[in-house]
XYZ file of C-alpha atoms in Angstrom:
761
model
C 89.629 19.969 -3.628
C 86.058 20.129 -2.335
C 84.821 17.371 -0.068
C 81.400 15.933 0.602
C 80.118 13.103 2.766
C 77.661 10.705 1.129
C 75.578 8.591 3.529
C 74.359 5.094 2.629
C 71.643 4.417 5.163
C 69.957 1.550 3.368
C 70.540 -1.158 0.770
C 66.874 -2.136 0.652
C 66.739 -2.318 -3.172
C 69.625 -4.767 -3.282
C 71.509 -5.584 -6.456
C 70.419 -3.504 -9.437
C 70.608 -4.160 -13.157
C 73.676 -2.714 -14.941
C 71.198 -0.497 -16.789
C 70.775 1.620 -13.621
C 74.292 3.055 -13.557
C 73.100 6.457 -14.825
C 69.962 6.753 -12.696
C 71.627 8.800 -9.996
C 68.410 10.817 -9.739
C 66.395 7.911 -8.324
C 65.828 6.489 -4.863
C 66.858 3.111 -6.264
C 70.340 4.439 -6.958
C 70.697 5.785 -3.450
C 69.615 2.537 -1.773
C 70.868 -0.045 -4.279
C 74.174 -1.529 -5.350
C 76.035 -3.033 -8.299
C 76.524 -6.295 -6.444
C 74.915 -7.834 -3.391
C 76.395 -11.323 -3.254
C 76.005 -13.769 -0.388
C 74.242 -11.230 1.797
C 70.770 -10.991 3.311
C 68.935 -7.687 3.000
C 67.545 -6.827 6.416
C 64.278 -5.089 7.154
C 66.159 -2.223 8.808
C 67.983 -1.535 5.531
C 71.380 -3.067 6.238
C 72.884 -6.303 5.010
C 74.155 -9.372 6.810
C 76.370 -12.139 5.527
C 74.225 -15.125 4.621
C 74.372 -18.313 6.692
C 76.766 -21.024 5.637
C 75.641 -24.571 4.955
C 76.048 -27.630 7.133
C 76.939 -30.929 5.459
C 74.265 -33.591 6.074
C 74.382 -36.383 3.494
C 76.243 -37.485 0.365
C 74.086 -38.837 -2.464
C 75.356 -41.800 -4.444
C 75.306 -40.360 -7.957
C 77.954 -38.088 -9.455
C 77.059 -34.879 -11.304
C 76.062 -35.188 -14.968
C 76.692 -31.773 -16.509
C 74.360 -32.522 -19.429
C 71.307 -32.656 -17.159
C 69.998 -29.454 -15.560
C 68.354 -31.216 -12.611
C 69.200 -34.658 -11.259
C 68.005 -34.333 -7.659
C 65.059 -32.251 -6.486
C 64.183 -31.793 -2.834
C 60.717 -30.865 -1.575
C 59.155 -30.669 1.904
C 56.606 -32.982 3.484
C 55.060 -31.770 6.750
C 52.766 -34.260 8.440
C 52.468 -32.372 11.739
C 54.345 -29.958 13.967
C 56.514 -32.838 15.142
C 56.751 -35.004 12.014
C 58.598 -33.331 9.149
C 60.475 -34.772 6.219
C 62.475 -33.972 3.116
C 61.705 -35.817 -0.120
C 64.665 -36.067 -2.511
C 63.491 -37.028 -6.012
C 65.978 -38.426 -8.511
C 65.824 -40.699 -11.537
C 63.169 -43.324 -10.621
C 64.108 -42.954 -6.976
C 62.927 -41.231 -3.800
C 65.182 -40.702 -0.785
C 63.422 -39.650 2.426
C 64.972 -37.749 5.323
C 63.465 -37.128 8.767
C 63.819 -33.873 10.671
C 64.029 -34.302 14.438
C 62.029 -31.316 15.691
C 63.640 -31.499 19.126
C 66.943 -30.219 17.727
C 66.185 -29.776 13.984
C 68.770 -32.409 13.060
C 68.278 -34.383 9.836
C 68.771 -38.108 9.330
C 68.391 -40.477 6.400
C 65.211 -42.579 6.722
C 64.636 -44.793 3.684
C 64.444 -44.919 -0.086
C 62.031 -46.176 -2.728
C 63.089 -46.958 -6.278
C 62.049 -48.447 -9.598
C 59.674 -47.236 -12.290
C 56.710 -48.813 -10.494
C 57.324 -46.927 -7.265
C 58.931 -43.828 -8.735
C 57.909 -43.172 -12.362
C 59.580 -39.751 -12.565
C 62.762 -39.531 -14.626
C 65.607 -37.036 -14.604
C 64.146 -35.199 -17.592
C 60.848 -34.640 -15.738
C 62.127 -33.615 -12.292
C 61.790 -29.871 -12.844
C 58.225 -30.327 -14.147
C 56.551 -32.487 -11.488
C 54.010 -30.859 -9.170
C 52.856 -31.977 -5.763
C 50.268 -31.380 -3.038
C 50.051 -32.834 0.466
C 47.203 -33.558 2.827
C 47.477 -35.564 6.012
C 49.697 -38.576 5.480
C 49.751 -38.467 1.663
C 51.484 -36.459 -1.021
C 50.175 -36.470 -4.586
C 52.827 -36.255 -7.322
C 51.729 -35.249 -10.821
C 53.177 -35.088 -14.304
C 51.516 -35.448 -17.681
C 53.607 -38.545 -18.478
C 52.468 -40.838 -15.641
C 49.345 -41.475 -13.537
C 49.154 -39.350 -10.368
C 51.319 -41.007 -7.770
C 50.685 -41.136 -4.042
C 53.476 -41.155 -1.481
C 51.872 -42.469 1.682
C 53.282 -42.273 5.199
C 52.373 -45.552 6.881
C 54.449 -45.096 10.042
C 56.803 -42.528 11.525
C 59.712 -43.843 9.468
C 57.950 -45.830 6.725
C 56.604 -44.680 3.353
C 55.107 -46.434 0.367
C 53.993 -45.326 -3.086
C 50.881 -46.244 -5.030
C 49.040 -45.163 -8.150
C 46.140 -42.814 -7.661
C 42.949 -44.891 -7.998
C 39.460 -43.472 -8.384
C 36.661 -44.716 -6.201
C 34.634 -47.319 -8.058
C 30.948 -47.634 -8.840
C 29.544 -51.149 -9.013
C 27.516 -51.629 -12.177
C 25.184 -54.598 -11.897
C 24.042 -56.967 -9.151
C 26.580 -58.971 -7.166
C 25.308 -62.267 -8.572
C 25.354 -61.083 -12.180
C 28.077 -62.246 -14.544
C 28.381 -58.768 -16.004
C 29.225 -56.757 -12.890
C 31.790 -54.006 -13.564
C 33.593 -51.788 -11.090
C 33.659 -48.519 -12.996
C 36.031 -45.757 -11.809
C 34.362 -42.509 -10.785
C 36.500 -40.582 -13.217
C 36.119 -37.726 -15.706
C 35.394 -38.335 -19.382
C 35.750 -36.211 -22.525
C 34.717 -36.409 -26.192
C 38.131 -36.517 -27.844
C 36.743 -37.796 -31.159
C 36.384 -35.490 -34.181
C 32.935 -34.045 -34.771
C 30.519 -36.407 -36.502
C 32.173 -39.674 -35.438
C 29.685 -42.144 -34.001
C 29.930 -45.553 -32.345
C 27.576 -48.320 -33.384
C 27.135 -51.148 -30.843
C 26.358 -54.667 -31.999
C 23.963 -54.914 -29.027
C 22.845 -52.630 -26.232
C 22.243 -55.502 -23.798
C 24.729 -56.599 -21.150
C 27.473 -59.032 -22.111
C 31.078 -59.433 -23.179
C 32.692 -59.081 -26.595
C 30.099 -56.598 -27.841
C 31.452 -54.886 -30.932
C 31.733 -51.115 -31.200
C 32.362 -49.741 -34.667
C 33.498 -46.161 -35.279
C 31.765 -44.551 -38.252
C 31.209 -41.174 -39.845
C 27.650 -40.011 -39.358
C 27.739 -38.164 -42.663
C 28.160 -41.189 -44.950
C 28.297 -44.264 -42.687
C 31.881 -45.154 -43.605
C 34.158 -46.540 -40.913
C 36.649 -44.270 -39.180
C 40.105 -45.337 -37.821
C 39.979 -44.175 -34.215
C 41.210 -46.979 -31.962
C 44.691 -48.250 -31.136
C 45.891 -51.201 -29.100
C 46.434 -48.766 -26.201
C 42.653 -48.478 -25.869
C 42.437 -51.986 -24.420
C 41.662 -51.682 -20.714
C 40.286 -48.157 -21.106
C 36.769 -46.979 -20.345
C 34.215 -45.345 -22.602
C 31.094 -43.569 -21.474
C 28.608 -44.816 -24.050
C 25.444 -42.815 -23.672
C 25.066 -42.807 -19.899
C 26.872 -46.088 -19.192
C 30.604 -46.818 -18.683
C 31.802 -49.769 -20.753
C 35.215 -51.444 -20.634
C 37.243 -52.049 -23.799
C 38.539 -55.608 -23.582
C 39.742 -56.432 -27.100
C 41.230 -54.599 -30.061
C 39.967 -55.848 -33.415
C 41.056 -53.071 -35.753
C 41.470 -49.318 -35.856
C 37.712 -49.071 -36.475
C 36.410 -51.801 -34.164
C 36.867 -52.796 -30.530
C 35.039 -55.175 -28.255
C 33.652 -54.109 -24.918
C 32.022 -55.543 -21.829
C 28.599 -54.020 -21.192
C 27.435 -54.195 -17.560
C 24.147 -55.499 -16.234
C 21.364 -53.195 -17.411
C 22.872 -52.624 -20.818
C 23.747 -49.325 -22.467
C 21.272 -46.511 -22.671
C 20.941 -42.771 -22.684
C 19.288 -41.160 -19.720
C 17.319 -38.155 -20.890
C 16.576 -34.907 -19.147
C 13.393 -34.736 -17.054
C 10.133 -34.189 -18.957
C 11.506 -35.533 -22.233
C 8.327 -37.447 -23.159
C 5.048 -36.037 -24.428
C 1.685 -37.621 -25.329
C -1.358 -36.136 -27.015
C -5.016 -36.685 -26.224
C -6.713 -39.264 -28.434
C -3.596 -40.658 -30.151
C -1.123 -43.412 -29.346
C 2.065 -41.652 -30.448
C 4.711 -40.824 -27.841
C 7.084 -37.965 -28.682
C 10.579 -38.156 -27.194
C 13.159 -35.365 -27.050
C 16.617 -36.924 -27.357
C 19.458 -34.716 -28.599
C 21.312 -36.047 -31.661
C 19.513 -39.374 -31.573
C 20.697 -40.516 -35.063
C 17.629 -42.757 -35.359
C 15.765 -43.663 -38.524
C 12.194 -44.685 -39.067
C 11.886 -48.396 -38.269
C 14.803 -48.468 -35.809
C 14.158 -50.372 -32.606
C 14.223 -48.532 -29.257
C 13.688 -49.845 -25.745
C 12.039 -47.371 -23.379
C 12.299 -47.672 -19.612
C 11.685 -45.544 -16.506
C 8.997 -43.555 -18.294
C 6.022 -44.227 -16.088
C 2.326 -43.589 -16.697
C 1.551 -40.513 -18.777
C -1.730 -39.020 -20.065
C -3.722 -42.071 -19.029
C -1.334 -44.540 -20.667
C -0.055 -46.978 -18.060
C 3.598 -47.692 -17.432
C 3.420 -51.204 -18.876
C 1.767 -49.812 -22.018
C 4.194 -46.946 -22.643
C 7.422 -48.791 -21.772
C 9.091 -51.658 -23.672
C 10.510 -52.252 -27.131
C 9.081 -50.239 -30.036
C 9.899 -49.151 -33.563
C 10.494 -45.518 -34.432
C 7.480 -44.338 -36.352
C 8.510 -40.785 -37.235
C 11.577 -38.505 -37.127
C 10.606 -34.921 -36.431
C 14.149 -33.556 -36.355
C 17.619 -34.571 -35.207
C 16.568 -34.144 -31.575
C 13.011 -35.532 -31.613
C 11.380 -38.813 -32.622
C 8.073 -40.613 -32.063
C 7.012 -44.189 -31.512
C 3.571 -45.812 -31.404
C 2.828 -47.410 -28.043
C -0.515 -48.804 -29.301
C -2.642 -47.100 -26.616
C -4.385 -43.755 -26.926
C -3.826 -41.083 -24.307
C -6.926 -39.594 -22.712
C -5.186 -36.268 -22.164
C -2.152 -34.387 -23.432
C 0.743 -34.448 -21.000
C 4.463 -33.851 -20.685
C 6.590 -35.713 -18.162
C 8.284 -38.996 -17.783
C 10.956 -38.433 -15.160
C 14.447 -39.529 -16.272
C 13.582 -41.586 -19.316
C 16.073 -44.193 -20.519
C 16.338 -45.042 -24.203
C 18.370 -48.039 -25.398
C 19.152 -48.574 -29.072
C 21.833 -49.885 -31.402
C 21.620 -46.796 -33.582
C 24.925 -44.948 -34.112
C 25.564 -42.449 -31.335
C 27.835 -39.424 -31.206
C 27.159 -39.181 -27.462
C 30.220 -41.087 -26.297
C 33.243 -40.131 -24.262
C 36.691 -41.472 -23.468
C 38.301 -41.413 -20.025
C 40.215 -38.164 -19.535
C 43.328 -39.637 -17.885
C 45.297 -42.333 -19.688
C 48.569 -43.073 -21.417
C 46.769 -42.038 -24.616
C 45.453 -38.654 -23.417
C 48.057 -37.910 -20.755
C 47.686 -37.319 -17.049
C 47.208 -34.204 -14.917
C 50.272 -32.002 -14.737
C 49.022 -29.780 -11.885
C 47.512 -30.575 -8.482
C 46.422 -28.815 -5.294
C 43.855 -28.886 -2.489
C 41.298 -26.110 -2.168
C 38.022 -25.790 -0.255
C 37.828 -29.470 0.636
C 38.423 -30.737 -2.899
C 41.393 -32.285 -4.663
C 42.036 -30.406 -7.910
C 43.789 -31.679 -11.031
C 44.533 -29.790 -14.241
C 46.408 -29.804 -17.507
C 46.597 -33.177 -19.244
C 48.155 -33.275 -22.706
C 44.773 -34.205 -24.189
C 42.913 -31.491 -22.264
C 45.594 -28.913 -21.464
C 43.136 -26.193 -20.436
C 40.840 -28.343 -18.258
C 40.486 -28.302 -14.482
C 38.842 -31.014 -12.401
C 37.757 -30.806 -8.781
C 36.794 -33.896 -6.782
C 33.566 -34.207 -4.876
C 33.639 -32.280 -1.626
C 35.772 -34.173 0.912
C 35.926 -37.191 -1.409
C 39.355 -36.846 -2.991
C 39.081 -39.996 -5.116
C 35.603 -39.350 -6.548
C 35.479 -37.244 -9.712
C 31.949 -38.174 -10.792
C 30.105 -35.057 -11.975
C 26.758 -36.675 -11.100
C 23.825 -34.364 -11.750
C 25.681 -31.181 -10.838
C 24.706 -31.022 -7.179
C 26.638 -28.598 -4.989
C 28.980 -31.285 -3.671
C 29.444 -33.102 -7.001
C 32.743 -33.083 -8.873
C 33.663 -30.147 -11.099
C 34.877 -30.329 -14.701
C 35.540 -27.005 -16.441
C 37.710 -25.668 -19.261
C 39.369 -22.278 -19.443
C 37.873 -21.526 -22.880
C 40.204 -18.589 -23.542
C 40.263 -19.226 -27.275
C 43.603 -21.043 -27.017
C 44.789 -24.383 -25.700
C 47.441 -23.440 -23.193
C 48.894 -26.059 -20.859
C 47.949 -25.467 -17.231
C 51.167 -25.952 -15.290
C 50.250 -25.026 -11.732
C 47.273 -24.695 -9.423
C 47.848 -22.565 -6.325
C 45.606 -22.488 -3.274
C 45.620 -18.892 -2.069
C 42.927 -16.218 -1.721
C 41.247 -17.967 -4.669
C 42.147 -21.041 -6.674
C 44.827 -19.571 -8.904
C 45.574 -21.051 -12.317
C 48.942 -20.635 -14.037
C 49.289 -21.830 -17.621
C 52.022 -21.581 -20.228
C 50.496 -18.405 -21.662
C 48.320 -16.741 -19.016
C 47.242 -16.400 -15.401
C 43.679 -16.933 -14.212
C 41.658 -17.831 -11.151
C 38.480 -19.532 -10.010
C 36.820 -17.107 -7.585
C 36.183 -18.288 -4.048
C 32.845 -16.967 -2.873
C 32.941 -15.582 0.658
C 29.580 -16.974 1.733
C 29.769 -20.397 0.028
C 32.294 -22.829 -1.454
C 32.880 -23.340 -5.177
C 30.223 -25.584 -6.741
C 29.634 -26.962 -10.258
C 27.080 -24.195 -10.770
C 29.368 -21.346 -9.649
C 32.763 -22.533 -10.899
C 34.203 -20.400 -13.668
C 37.715 -19.507 -14.763
C 38.554 -15.829 -15.131
C 41.592 -14.975 -17.200
C 43.630 -12.108 -15.776
C 47.093 -11.497 -17.246
C 48.868 -12.808 -20.389
C 52.441 -13.530 -19.295
C 52.482 -17.304 -18.816
C 54.245 -19.352 -16.164
C 57.320 -21.592 -16.270
C 57.546 -24.993 -14.596
C 59.129 -23.467 -11.467
C 56.447 -23.677 -8.800
C 54.676 -20.377 -7.930
C 55.017 -19.376 -4.282
C 52.470 -17.597 -2.058
C 54.584 -14.733 -0.740
C 54.036 -11.446 1.071
C 50.310 -11.233 0.270
C 50.732 -12.226 -3.388
C 51.791 -15.224 -5.468
C 55.214 -14.970 -7.097
C 55.771 -16.898 -10.306
C 58.419 -17.111 -13.003
C 57.290 -16.036 -16.449
C 57.297 -18.775 -19.084
C 60.307 -17.177 -20.789
C 62.225 -17.272 -17.494
C 63.030 -13.561 -17.741
C 60.616 -12.116 -15.187
C 59.409 -12.784 -11.673
C 55.786 -11.724 -11.556
C 53.759 -10.853 -8.482
C 50.171 -12.022 -9.017
C 48.204 -9.867 -6.604
C 44.530 -8.970 -6.200
C 43.497 -5.339 -6.532
C 40.438 -4.385 -4.511
C 40.130 -1.230 -6.609
C 40.029 -3.062 -9.939
C 38.372 -6.187 -8.520
C 40.861 -8.244 -10.491
C 44.353 -9.713 -10.326
C 47.345 -7.852 -11.732
C 50.862 -9.058 -12.440
C 53.599 -6.728 -11.268
C 57.134 -7.232 -12.567
C 59.178 -7.401 -9.361
C 62.412 -8.378 -11.125
C 62.649 -5.357 -13.391
C 65.257 -3.668 -11.200
C 67.483 -6.776 -11.293
C 66.569 -8.389 -14.596
C 70.099 -9.791 -14.986
C 69.435 -12.109 -12.030
C 66.517 -13.829 -13.793
C 68.137 -16.773 -15.562
C 65.269 -19.175 -16.381
C 65.048 -20.625 -12.855
C 64.524 -24.362 -12.477
C 62.963 -24.288 -9.009
C 61.668 -21.879 -6.388
C 61.018 -21.828 -2.656
C 60.134 -19.199 -0.089
C 60.734 -18.773 3.610
C 58.557 -16.712 5.909
C 60.983 -15.815 8.639
C 64.187 -17.737 9.156
C 67.824 -17.453 10.182
C 66.645 -15.884 13.455
C 65.066 -13.062 11.455
C 61.485 -12.042 10.682
C 62.013 -11.187 6.997
C 60.618 -13.253 4.146
C 62.739 -14.345 1.190
C 62.084 -16.005 -2.163
C 64.764 -18.295 -3.642
C 65.204 -19.174 -7.315
C 67.611 -21.892 -8.475
C 69.481 -20.814 -11.596
C 70.757 -23.394 -14.121
C 74.342 -22.199 -13.667
C 74.278 -23.086 -9.971
C 73.542 -19.843 -8.152
C 70.507 -18.638 -6.209
C 68.675 -15.425 -7.011
C 67.131 -14.223 -3.750
C 64.262 -11.738 -3.468
C 63.345 -9.815 -0.331
C 60.010 -8.046 -0.054
C 57.921 -6.198 2.486
C 54.953 -4.854 0.526
C 53.501 -3.056 3.528
C 56.696 -1.015 3.860
C 57.192 -0.766 0.084
C 60.583 -2.458 0.334
C 61.933 -4.960 -2.149
C 65.416 -5.970 -3.204
C 67.490 -8.666 -4.874
C 70.598 -10.600 -3.902
C 72.613 -13.377 -5.476
C 74.111 -16.300 -3.599
C 76.888 -18.458 -4.962
C 79.088 -21.134 -3.457
C 82.227 -23.175 -4.144
C 80.434 -25.545 -6.482
C 76.736 -25.195 -7.378
C 73.394 -24.827 -5.697
C 71.330 -27.494 -7.456
C 67.986 -27.639 -5.595
C 66.363 -26.030 -2.558
C 63.421 -26.536 -0.246
C 61.991 -24.906 2.855
C 60.608 -26.923 5.744
C 58.914 -24.458 8.063
C 61.785 -22.064 8.931
C 64.642 -24.277 7.746
C 66.256 -23.836 4.322
C 67.895 -26.861 2.709
C 69.870 -27.248 -0.486
C 71.290 -29.967 -2.658
C 74.733 -28.693 -3.639
C 77.235 -29.947 -6.173
C 80.786 -30.063 -4.841
C 84.194 -31.617 -5.330
C 85.136 -33.082 -1.969
C 88.770 -33.272 -3.018
C 88.868 -36.299 -5.320
C 88.190 -34.412 -8.551
C 84.591 -35.666 -8.957
C 81.528 -33.458 -8.542
C 78.891 -35.082 -6.346
C 75.582 -34.132 -4.768
C 75.229 -33.283 -1.085
C 72.269 -32.449 1.136
C 73.061 -29.382 3.243
C 71.230 -26.913 5.463
C 71.735 -23.153 5.714
C 72.451 -22.494 9.386
C 73.349 -19.311 11.251
C 76.139 -20.946 13.197
C 77.918 -22.216 10.063
C 80.634 -19.730 9.013
C 81.323 -21.559 5.737
C 79.662 -23.811 3.143
C 79.901 -27.611 3.100
C 80.777 -27.088 6.736
C 80.617 -29.180 9.861
C 81.350 -28.492 13.495
C 83.799 -31.174 14.553
C 84.527 -32.099 18.141
C 86.877 -34.989 17.423
C 90.103 -32.993 17.490
C 93.059 -34.620 19.219
C 96.069 -32.345 19.764
C 94.982 -30.204 16.819
C 94.323 -33.113 14.438
C 90.805 -33.654 13.004
C 89.555 -36.720 11.164
C 87.392 -35.436 8.247
C 87.381 -38.609 6.120
C 83.592 -38.961 6.488
C 83.190 -35.848 4.324
C 86.368 -34.920 2.491
C 88.878 -36.801 0.359
C 92.594 -36.242 0.410
C 93.682 -33.051 -1.374
C 90.557 -31.099 -0.412
C 91.515 -27.569 0.625
C 89.493 -26.540 3.667
C 89.487 -23.606 6.033
C 89.207 -23.944 9.778
C 87.628 -21.668 12.375
C 87.803 -22.301 16.103
C 85.655 -19.965 18.167
C 86.705 -16.457 17.141
C 90.019 -17.659 15.718
C 90.718 -18.291 12.073
C 93.292 -21.061 11.921
C 93.967 -20.915 8.188
C 93.612 -23.094 5.073
C 94.739 -26.720 5.105
C 94.944 -29.632 2.703
C 93.255 -32.826 3.813
C 95.716 -35.698 3.975
C 98.785 -33.468 3.741
C 100.150 -34.913 6.996
C 97.901 -37.896 7.696
C 95.428 -39.556 5.302
C 91.858 -38.323 5.827
C 92.882 -35.754 8.425
C 93.763 -32.077 8.795
C 96.504 -31.069 11.170
C 96.422 -27.580 12.743
C 98.734 -28.458 15.606
C 101.473 -26.165 14.357
C 99.091 -23.245 14.830
C 97.092 -24.340 17.837
C 97.780 -27.773 19.238
C 95.211 -27.501 22.024
C 92.167 -27.144 19.779
C 89.638 -30.012 20.001
C 86.600 -28.437 18.334
C 86.411 -26.397 15.128
C 84.394 -25.602 12.023
C 85.804 -27.127 8.832
C 84.454 -26.064 5.445
C 84.743 -24.219 2.142
C 84.782 -20.425 2.346
C 82.303 -18.401 0.304
C 82.781 -14.716 -0.413
C 80.288 -11.967 0.446
C 80.528 -8.922 -1.825
C 78.700 -5.610 -1.642
C 79.772 -3.192 -4.360
C 78.123 0.209 -4.570
C 77.121 1.989 -7.720
C 79.563 4.768 -8.674
C 79.548 7.279 -5.814
C 77.648 10.200 -7.286
C 75.643 13.076 -5.849
C 73.983 16.301 -6.927
C 75.668 19.541 -5.858
C 73.934 22.812 -6.705
C 71.702 20.953 -9.130
C 74.588 19.257 -10.944
C 75.918 15.705 -10.523
C 79.522 14.559 -10.337
C 78.959 12.043 -13.107
C 82.044 11.617 -15.275
C 84.253 13.936 -13.205
C 87.441 12.583 -11.588
C 86.938 12.155 -7.873
C 88.511 10.323 -4.976
C 87.172 8.389 -2.032
C 89.127 9.588 0.974
C 87.465 7.660 3.724
C 84.722 5.101 4.286
C 83.135 4.792 7.717
C 81.314 1.510 8.246
C 78.580 0.994 10.825
C 79.170 -2.631 11.832
C 77.394 -5.096 14.109
C 78.935 -8.320 15.480
C 81.679 -8.335 12.862
C 85.095 -10.010 13.004
C 86.247 -9.661 9.418
C 85.623 -7.013 6.777
C 87.550 -5.378 3.965
C 86.908 -2.169 2.050
C 88.367 -2.061 -1.457
C 90.688 -4.910 -0.411
C 91.844 -3.074 2.711
C 91.252 -5.396 5.677
C 90.082 -4.506 9.119
C 92.902 -5.482 11.475
C 92.637 -9.161 12.420
C 94.785 -11.332 14.599
C 96.820 -13.684 12.411
C 98.284 -17.081 13.180
C 101.412 -15.616 14.798
C 99.450 -13.755 17.474
C 98.704 -14.838 21.016
C 95.501 -16.880 21.075
C 95.255 -17.042 24.843
C 92.370 -14.585 24.826
C 89.248 -14.827 22.663
C 88.465 -11.848 20.509
C 85.124 -10.111 20.772
C 82.942 -9.323 17.796
C 83.251 -5.709 16.749
C 80.200 -3.435 16.936
C 80.462 0.237 16.107
C 82.018 2.577 13.536
C 85.150 1.586 11.665
C 87.092 3.945 9.385
C 88.979 2.944 6.248
C 91.169 5.474 4.432
C 91.562 4.967 0.686
C 93.600 6.458 -2.151
C 93.211 6.815 -5.906
C 91.204 8.906 -8.407
C 88.436 7.492 -10.619
C 85.642 8.743 -12.806
C 83.471 5.954 -11.384
C 84.646 5.358 -7.818
C 82.945 2.549 -5.932
C 83.112 1.046 -2.477
C 83.429 -2.729 -2.320
C 82.813 -4.537 0.961
C 84.325 -8.025 1.092
C 85.798 -10.436 3.585
C 89.097 -12.312 3.605
C 88.343 -14.870 6.303
C 85.076 -16.650 7.223
C 83.514 -14.774 10.139
C 80.273 -12.943 10.804
C 79.610 -9.646 9.030
C 76.717 -7.202 9.335
C 76.774 -3.768 7.731
C 74.081 -1.381 8.959
C 75.206 1.497 6.746
C 78.184 3.635 5.835
C 79.344 7.154 5.097
C 81.655 7.818 2.145
C 83.822 10.943 2.075
C 84.480 12.063 -1.512
C 86.920 14.687 -2.820
C 86.429 16.312 -6.220
């Protein structure tokens, strides 16, 4: 038989879709694999067994298999020395503190109740958040934006987001109102007007909703409108009473209600006493009363002569009317400053507050260029709001000055819910059906005059939070079947979405959550983590500058339920059975020195007996590692309740790792090469020998053939050294699709830099 040696110098493309089994002609085939499970792809091309997890904390609630997410962890970083983990659950928030001196984690406090924590289990995967200084803003369309505020090193409170307020009226006036500086929108159908019983200040003023076309009443209001604000003309009024679906009562502040017109809205003509006013959609009739103020002298008519209460003398069109001031102008003139017109005529110029239990609340939030940004209420799913510059609680649009608040809609011809705002190169906008951005100008910040939303790609985003990663923003497509890389092209001067999961599409399983780490586990590589509903992690490695990208899958005895990254530390909430037959939630951290999952380094051994009752119940089957010795698998409580006894193997041991073993697997694609222009595909062939290039490895198996390890009957007087170098494994058996599978039988370190496979055919 002929022989050939096939080198595997790199696994940089990671686990590949089953659809690649015939693509022996591609570079992907040569540097990919059928399975890469519980490994890290390294920048050099090799793979290293992933870190195990250290047990930190047991949550109180047991697993409910009917709910995809019951606990969600997210980071809060106040400073380099003050870092926390927020654990959200049903109407509850548990807070953990990270001690930056040794990176240990301790439970700090909890908040609970619908008032403090309005999020429910069903909403956990959909909430968004943004942090600045000592506050974190939590958003969902079903409740008002919530603020988690750090009031001391180990103390937190929650509060509802509250807009800054504008005082309407003098302090001594009975009709002073504190109006929120909030956004408003005209939710009413076209042609629906409000008719006030009076435009002067006071309480219990009636507002009646009517159709402009025929004057009939229109059922618009509900009891939920009580306590809400309307912008009537230019004045906020507070709804205080519900009378019927067509009528409510409001409090009008000092100064009354009026419309403030654009500059130069008044005009007079030489020799006549008529004043022409431009007022869009005024809905006035001849004989209606109007009160004019802030007009000032014009064309020789004094301020006292041209201002006051008058009757409409003529309607020129729907936007222009005239009144007779009784004094002739001595010259024609246009002017008047910001004229105010008060009237009880029906007006279609009215607006309802944008955020409420009627219209929904923002579902997306971020900080960008000194503004707090909200987006995506149920009533205005395609709208984005930016606060005034450096005034995060002021959303008053004012007169559109550069530092005023911003209120814009995507206007893509469809109403698609904005799910995420991402602060990156620009302000990136991810909705249920498309991706867009608000350009950041290099020489100046975004202003009301320059803000515009540019739609880019049409894929849509899921509720899993997009992650800035490797010079792009990675997001999960709305269908959950693709991980897209939203990246700016200098050539096209636009953003493109690249499908970075195409080579491993089987690992995209509608992820519930995402997180990314930029260097960790004592490595410089960056990784993206996606939490799958079935309890595994899909892990993506990328180095765009080197054109390297690959996928891995991590699983565990139990489930990975949630993840978060705090600086260079990766945490998970895992679901496990601790031995009592009930699945519970546990906070754990991936750590390089942990050889297993749900693991803990215990120093309480006495003559080979360890008390593990703080973590495990009787009947839990755990494995134990002491230094470079594997001591075997033991059942908690088999000898003594709450304890494991290894004294029959090594009675002198006082410190050991106790945990659940997870299994790393690297399985190659069928070993296939081209010889004289022809491949070996489909031909019987045999793997004679596999030579592994290993680094710091104590346990490895090739096609279930183990590297020689000391077992429990050997002399443990000397510690073993990790193996580094080449290790040969001789195999037998013919196959039309021969593969090499790298596994591990006992929980030790494993790094594979590459291998050479000798094939006979």
